[in-house]
Amino acid sequence: GQQRGVSGAELTIPEVMLEILRDNANRYSKLLPHVTVKNVSGKARQNITGTVPEAVWTEMVATLNELDISFNQVEVDGYKVAGYVVIPNSIKDDSDLDLSAEIMDALGQGIGYATDKAILYGTGTKMPTGIMTRLAQTSKPGDWNTNAPAWGDLHTSNIITINPASLSAEEFFAALIRATGKAKSNYSTGAKFWAMNEST
């Protein structure tokens, strides 16, 4: 015969809906501006010129010197990164949020995160070969294109460890700047970027 109820229930009904708080740590892609992106519908070929030869200074009326320019080619395949979320229409229609927009935003972030991960760590199977994956290769892959530029072993020349504990700040940064010289800007715009986690 006792009555039970909920007091303060009206507090659970907001007068103004606030926007969703988002995790901004991996929001969209941060590395896409640093790579060349081209949409392809299937297989495609990327032509690459070799090292540009240096012209030769000579007398004004002297014979010109012959220069050599070589071309290479890499074949690429069209892959995609995607996903979907299942939401019943009843939930979408009854939601206080613009749920479709929130899902599209979340999918965009998920695709950006997966793209960045592939740019750095891609395996080369149904995705690009990542920067770190290429640096860690100890032997030429079996599927290395015969028309591609010559494969070079980068894991010994381009992976460098600097021990900051044994160096002063000035010595550490001097060693770091010297080490960045290993990252050649061939086939690029010449710009370099740093890829690190927030702790680093």
JSON list of N, CA, C and O in Angstrom, two decimals, residues 36 44-53 68-76 134 144-151 185-188:
[
{"chain": "A", "resi": 36, "resn": "THR", "atom": "N", "xyz": [50.62, 12.42, -52.26]},
{"chain": "A", "resi": 36, "resn": "THR", "atom": "CA", "xyz": [49.87, 12.65, -53.50]},
{"chain": "A", "resi": 36, "resn": "THR", "atom": "C", "xyz": [48.69, 11.69, -53.53]},
{"chain": "A", "resi": 36, "resn": "THR", "atom": "O", "xyz": [48.87, 10.48, -53.39]},
{"chain": "A", "resi": 44, "resn": "ALA", "atom": "N", "xyz": [46.30, 1.63, -62.22]},
{"chain": "A", "resi": 44, "resn": "ALA", "atom": "CA", "xyz": [46.84, 2.86, -62.80]},
{"chain": "A", "resi": 44, "resn": "ALA", "atom": "C", "xyz": [48.35, 2.78, -62.75]},
{"chain": "A", "resi": 44, "resn": "ALA", "atom": "O", "xyz": [48.93, 1.99, -62.01]},
{"chain": "A", "resi": 45, "resn": "ARG", "atom": "N", "xyz": [48.99, 3.60, -63.57]},
{"chain": "A", "resi": 45, "resn": "ARG", "atom": "CA", "xyz": [50.45, 3.63, -63.62]},
{"chain": "A", "resi": 45, "resn": "ARG", "atom": "C", "xyz": [50.94, 5.02, -63.24]},
{"chain": "A", "resi": 45, "resn": "ARG", "atom": "O", "xyz": [50.41, 6.01, -63.71]},
{"chain": "A", "resi": 46, "resn": "GLN", "atom": "N", "xyz": [51.97, 5.04, -62.40]},
{"chain": "A", "resi": 46, "resn": "GLN", "atom": "CA", "xyz": [52.58, 6.29, -61.97]},
{"chain": "A", "resi": 46, "resn": "GLN", "atom": "C", "xyz": [53.96, 6.38, -62.59]},
{"chain": "A", "resi": 46, "resn": "GLN", "atom": "O", "xyz": [54.83, 5.56, -62.28]},
{"chain": "A", "resi": 47, "resn": "ASN", "atom": "N", "xyz": [54.16, 7.33, -63.48]},
{"chain": "A", "resi": 47, "resn": "ASN", "atom": "CA", "xyz": [55.47, 7.53, -64.09]},
{"chain": "A", "resi": 47, "resn": "ASN", "atom": "C", "xyz": [56.35, 8.34, -63.14]},
{"chain": "A", "resi": 47, "resn": "ASN", "atom": "O", "xyz": [55.89, 9.29, -62.51]},
{"chain": "A", "resi": 48, "resn": "ILE", "atom": "N", "xyz": [57.60, 7.95, -63.03]},
{"chain": "A", "resi": 48, "resn": "ILE", "atom": "CA", "xyz": [58.55, 8.59, -62.12]},
{"chain": "A", "resi": 48, "resn": "ILE", "atom": "C", "xyz": [59.81, 8.90, -62.92]},
{"chain": "A", "resi": 48, "resn": "ILE", "atom": "O", "xyz": [60.36, 8.01, -63.58]},
{"chain": "A", "resi": 49, "resn": "THR", "atom": "N", "xyz": [60.27, 10.13, -62.86]},
{"chain": "A", "resi": 49, "resn": "THR", "atom": "CA", "xyz": [61.54, 10.45, -63.51]},
{"chain": "A", "resi": 49, "resn": "THR", "atom": "C", "xyz": [62.67, 10.17, -62.53]},
{"chain": "A", "resi": 49, "resn": "THR", "atom": "O", "xyz": [62.51, 10.33, -61.32]},
{"chain": "A", "resi": 50, "resn": "GLY", "atom": "N", "xyz": [63.78, 9.75, -63.05]},
{"chain": "A", "resi": 50, "resn": "GLY", "atom": "CA", "xyz": [64.94, 9.50, -62.20]},
{"chain": "A", "resi": 50, "resn": "GLY", "atom": "C", "xyz": [65.56, 10.81, -61.74]},
{"chain": "A", "resi": 50, "resn": "GLY", "atom": "O", "xyz": [64.98, 11.89, -61.88]},
{"chain": "A", "resi": 51, "resn": "THR", "atom": "N", "xyz": [66.74, 10.72, -61.18]},
{"chain": "A", "resi": 51, "resn": "THR", "atom": "CA", "xyz": [67.44, 11.91, -60.72]},
{"chain": "A", "resi": 51, "resn": "THR", "atom": "C", "xyz": [67.70, 12.85, -61.89]},
{"chain": "A", "resi": 51, "resn": "THR", "atom": "O", "xyz": [68.16, 12.44, -62.95]},
{"chain": "A", "resi": 52, "resn": "VAL", "atom": "N", "xyz": [67.36, 14.11, -61.71]},
{"chain": "A", "resi": 52, "resn": "VAL", "atom": "CA", "xyz": [67.55, 15.09, -62.78]},
{"chain": "A", "resi": 52, "resn": "VAL", "atom": "C", "xyz": [69.04, 15.32, -62.98]},
{"chain": "A", "resi": 52, "resn": "VAL", "atom": "O", "xyz": [69.77, 15.59, -62.02]},
{"chain": "A", "resi": 53, "resn": "PRO", "atom": "N", "xyz": [69.53, 15.19, -64.22]},
{"chain": "A", "resi": 53, "resn": "PRO", "atom": "CA", "xyz": [70.97, 15.38, -64.44]},
{"chain": "A", "resi": 53, "resn": "PRO", "atom": "C", "xyz": [71.34, 16.86, -64.38]},
{"chain": "A", "resi": 53, "resn": "PRO", "atom": "O", "xyz": [70.55, 17.74, -64.71]},
{"chain": "A", "resi": 68, "resn": "ASP", "atom": "N", "xyz": [71.40, 12.64, -69.74]},
{"chain": "A", "resi": 68, "resn": "ASP", "atom": "CA", "xyz": [70.56, 11.45, -69.70]},
{"chain": "A", "resi": 68, "resn": "ASP", "atom": "C", "xyz": [69.43, 11.64, -68.70]},
{"chain": "A", "resi": 68, "resn": "ASP", "atom": "O", "xyz": [69.66, 12.05, -67.55]},
{"chain": "A", "resi": 69, "resn": "ILE", "atom": "N", "xyz": [68.21, 11.36, -69.12]},
{"chain": "A", "resi": 69, "resn": "ILE", "atom": "CA", "xyz": [67.05, 11.36, -68.24]},
{"chain": "A", "resi": 69, "resn": "ILE", "atom": "C", "xyz": [66.40, 9.99, -68.34]},
{"chain": "A", "resi": 69, "resn": "ILE", "atom": "O", "xyz": [66.16, 9.49, -69.45]},
{"chain": "A", "resi": 70, "resn": "SER", "atom": "N", "xyz": [66.14, 9.37, -67.22]},
{"chain": "A", "resi": 70, "resn": "SER", "atom": "CA", "xyz": [65.52, 8.05, -67.23]},
{"chain": "A", "resi": 70, "resn": "SER", "atom": "C", "xyz": [64.13, 8.12, -66.60]},
{"chain": "A", "resi": 70, "resn": "SER", "atom": "O", "xyz": [63.87, 8.95, -65.72]},
{"chain": "A", "resi": 71, "resn": "PHE", "atom": "N", "xyz": [63.24, 7.26, -67.07]},
{"chain": "A", "resi": 71, "resn": "PHE", "atom": "CA", "xyz": [61.88, 7.18, -66.54]},
{"chain": "A", "resi": 71, "resn": "PHE", "atom": "C", "xyz": [61.65, 5.80, -65.94]},
{"chain": "A", "resi": 71, "resn": "PHE", "atom": "O", "xyz": [62.12, 4.80, -66.46]},
{"chain": "A", "resi": 72, "resn": "ASN", "atom": "N", "xyz": [60.94, 5.78, -64.83]},
{"chain": "A", "resi": 72, "resn": "ASN", "atom": "CA", "xyz": [60.51, 4.53, -64.20]},
{"chain": "A", "resi": 72, "resn": "ASN", "atom": "C", "xyz": [58.99, 4.57, -64.06]},
{"chain": "A", "resi": 72, "resn": "ASN", "atom": "O", "xyz": [58.37, 5.61, -64.30]},
{"chain": "A", "resi": 73, "resn": "GLN", "atom": "N", "xyz": [58.44, 3.45, -63.66]},
{"chain": "A", "resi": 73, "resn": "GLN", "atom": "CA", "xyz": [56.99, 3.39, -63.54]},
{"chain": "A", "resi": 73, "resn": "GLN", "atom": "C", "xyz": [56.60, 2.43, -62.43]},
{"chain": "A", "resi": 73, "resn": "GLN", "atom": "O", "xyz": [57.21, 1.38, -62.25]},
{"chain": "A", "resi": 74, "resn": "VAL", "atom": "N", "xyz": [55.60, 2.83, -61.67]},
{"chain": "A", "resi": 74, "resn": "VAL", "atom": "CA", "xyz": [55.03, 1.98, -60.62]},
{"chain": "A", "resi": 74, "resn": "VAL", "atom": "C", "xyz": [53.57, 1.77, -60.96]},
{"chain": "A", "resi": 74, "resn": "VAL", "atom": "O", "xyz": [52.86, 2.72, -61.31]},
{"chain": "A", "resi": 75, "resn": "GLU", "atom": "N", "xyz": [53.12, 0.53, -60.90]},
{"chain": "A", "resi": 75, "resn": "GLU", "atom": "CA", "xyz": [51.72, 0.23, -61.13]},
{"chain": "A", "resi": 75, "resn": "GLU", "atom": "C", "xyz": [51.00, 0.20, -59.79]},
{"chain": "A", "resi": 75, "resn": "GLU", "atom": "O", "xyz": [51.47, -0.42, -58.83]},
{"chain": "A", "resi": 76, "resn": "VAL", "atom": "N", "xyz": [49.89, 0.88, -59.72]},
{"chain": "A", "resi": 76, "resn": "VAL", "atom": "CA", "xyz": [49.10, 0.91, -58.49]},
{"chain": "A", "resi": 76, "resn": "VAL", "atom": "C", "xyz": [47.71, 0.39, -58.79]},
{"chain": "A", "resi": 76, "resn": "VAL", "atom": "O", "xyz": [47.25, 0.40, -59.93]},
{"chain": "A", "resi": 134, "resn": "ARG", "atom": "N", "xyz": [57.98, 0.52, -45.54]},
{"chain": "A", "resi": 134, "resn": "ARG", "atom": "CA", "xyz": [59.05, 0.57, -46.55]},
{"chain": "A", "resi": 134, "resn": "ARG", "atom": "C", "xyz": [60.42, 0.72, -45.89]},
{"chain": "A", "resi": 134, "resn": "ARG", "atom": "O", "xyz": [61.40, 0.11, -46.31]},
{"chain": "A", "resi": 144, "resn": "TRP", "atom": "N", "xyz": [57.94, -6.41, -56.38]},
{"chain": "A", "resi": 144, "resn": "TRP", "atom": "CA", "xyz": [58.52, -5.12, -56.77]},
{"chain": "A", "resi": 144, "resn": "TRP", "atom": "C", "xyz": [58.51, -5.02, -58.28]},
{"chain": "A", "resi": 144, "resn": "TRP", "atom": "O", "xyz": [59.05, -5.88, -58.98]},
{"chain": "A", "resi": 145, "resn": "ASN", "atom": "N", "xyz": [57.90, -3.99, -58.82]},
{"chain": "A", "resi": 145, "resn": "ASN", "atom": "CA", "xyz": [57.71, -3.82, -60.25]},
{"chain": "A", "resi": 145, "resn": "ASN", "atom": "C", "xyz": [59.07, -3.70, -60.94]},
{"chain": "A", "resi": 145, "resn": "ASN", "atom": "O", "xyz": [59.94, -2.97, -60.49]},
{"chain": "A", "resi": 146, "resn": "THR", "atom": "N", "xyz": [59.22, -4.40, -62.05]},
{"chain": "A", "resi": 146, "resn": "THR", "atom": "CA", "xyz": [60.50, -4.37, -62.76]},
{"chain": "A", "resi": 146, "resn": "THR", "atom": "C", "xyz": [60.79, -3.00, -63.37]},
{"chain": "A", "resi": 146, "resn": "THR", "atom": "O", "xyz": [61.94, -2.66, -63.63]},
{"chain": "A", "resi": 147, "resn": "ASN", "atom": "N", "xyz": [59.75, -2.20, -63.61]},
{"chain": "A", "resi": 147, "resn": "ASN", "atom": "CA", "xyz": [59.95, -0.86, -64.16]},
{"chain": "A", "resi": 147, "resn": "ASN", "atom": "C", "xyz": [60.09, 0.20, -63.08]},
{"chain": "A", "resi": 147, "resn": "ASN", "atom": "O", "xyz": [60.30, 1.37, -63.38]},
{"chain": "A", "resi": 148, "resn": "ALA", "atom": "N", "xyz": [59.97, -0.20, -61.82]},
{"chain": "A", "resi": 148, "resn": "ALA", "atom": "CA", "xyz": [60.06, 0.75, -60.70]},
{"chain": "A", "resi": 148, "resn": "ALA", "atom": "C", "xyz": [61.50, 1.18, -60.50]},
{"chain": "A", "resi": 148, "resn": "ALA", "atom": "O", "xyz": [62.44, 0.53, -60.97]},
{"chain": "A", "resi": 149, "resn": "PRO", "atom": "N", "xyz": [61.71, 2.29, -59.79]},
{"chain": "A", "resi": 149, "resn": "PRO", "atom": "CA", "xyz": [63.09, 2.68, -59.45]},
{"chain": "A", "resi": 149, "resn": "PRO", "atom": "C", "xyz": [63.78, 1.56, -58.68]},
{"chain": "A", "resi": 149, "resn": "PRO", "atom": "O", "xyz": [63.13, 0.72, -58.05]},
{"chain": "A", "resi": 150, "resn": "ALA", "atom": "N", "xyz": [65.09, 1.53, -58.76]},
{"chain": "A", "resi": 150, "resn": "ALA", "atom": "CA", "xyz": [65.86, 0.46, -58.10]},
{"chain": "A", "resi": 150, "resn": "ALA", "atom": "C", "xyz": [65.53, 0.43, -56.59]},
{"chain": "A", "resi": 150, "resn": "ALA", "atom": "O", "xyz": [65.47, 1.48, -55.94]},
{"chain": "A", "resi": 151, "resn": "TRP", "atom": "N", "xyz": [65.30, -0.77, -56.07]},
{"chain": "A", "resi": 151, "resn": "TRP", "atom": "CA", "xyz": [65.01, -0.93, -54.65]},
{"chain": "A", "resi": 151, "resn": "TRP", "atom": "C", "xyz": [66.30, -0.74, -53.85]},
{"chain": "A", "resi": 151, "resn": "TRP", "atom": "O", "xyz": [67.37, -1.21, -54.24]},
{"chain": "A", "resi": 185, "resn": "SER", "atom": "N", "xyz": [64.50, 14.39, -50.38]},
{"chain": "A", "resi": 185, "resn": "SER", "atom": "CA", "xyz": [63.24, 14.93, -50.90]},
{"chain": "A", "resi": 185, "resn": "SER", "atom": "C", "xyz": [63.04, 14.60, -52.37]},
{"chain": "A", "resi": 185, "resn": "SER", "atom": "O", "xyz": [62.28, 15.27, -53.06]},
{"chain": "A", "resi": 186, "resn": "ASN", "atom": "N", "xyz": [63.71, 13.55, -52.86]},
{"chain": "A", "resi": 186, "resn": "ASN", "atom": "CA", "xyz": [63.50, 13.14, -54.24]},
{"chain": "A", "resi": 186, "resn": "ASN", "atom": "C", "xyz": [62.04, 12.76, -54.46]},
{"chain": "A", "resi": 186, "resn": "ASN", "atom": "O", "xyz": [61.40, 12.18, -53.59]},
{"chain": "A", "resi": 187, "resn": "TYR", "atom": "N", "xyz": [61.52, 13.06, -55.62]},
{"chain": "A", "resi": 187, "resn": "TYR", "atom": "CA", "xyz": [60.14, 12.72, -56.02]},
{"chain": "A", "resi": 187, "resn": "TYR", "atom": "C", "xyz": [59.10, 13.39, -55.13]},
{"chain": "A", "resi": 187, "resn": "TYR", "atom": "O", "xyz": [57.99, 12.91, -54.99]},
{"chain": "A", "resi": 188, "resn": "SER", "atom": "N", "xyz": [59.43, 14.48, -54.48]},
{"chain": "A", "resi": 188, "resn": "SER", "atom": "CA", "xyz": [58.46, 15.15, -53.61]},
{"chain": "A", "resi": 188, "resn": "SER", "atom": "C", "xyz": [58.58, 16.65, -53.79]},
{"chain": "A", "resi": 188, "resn": "SER", "atom": "O", "xyz": [59.38, 17.15, -54.56]}
]
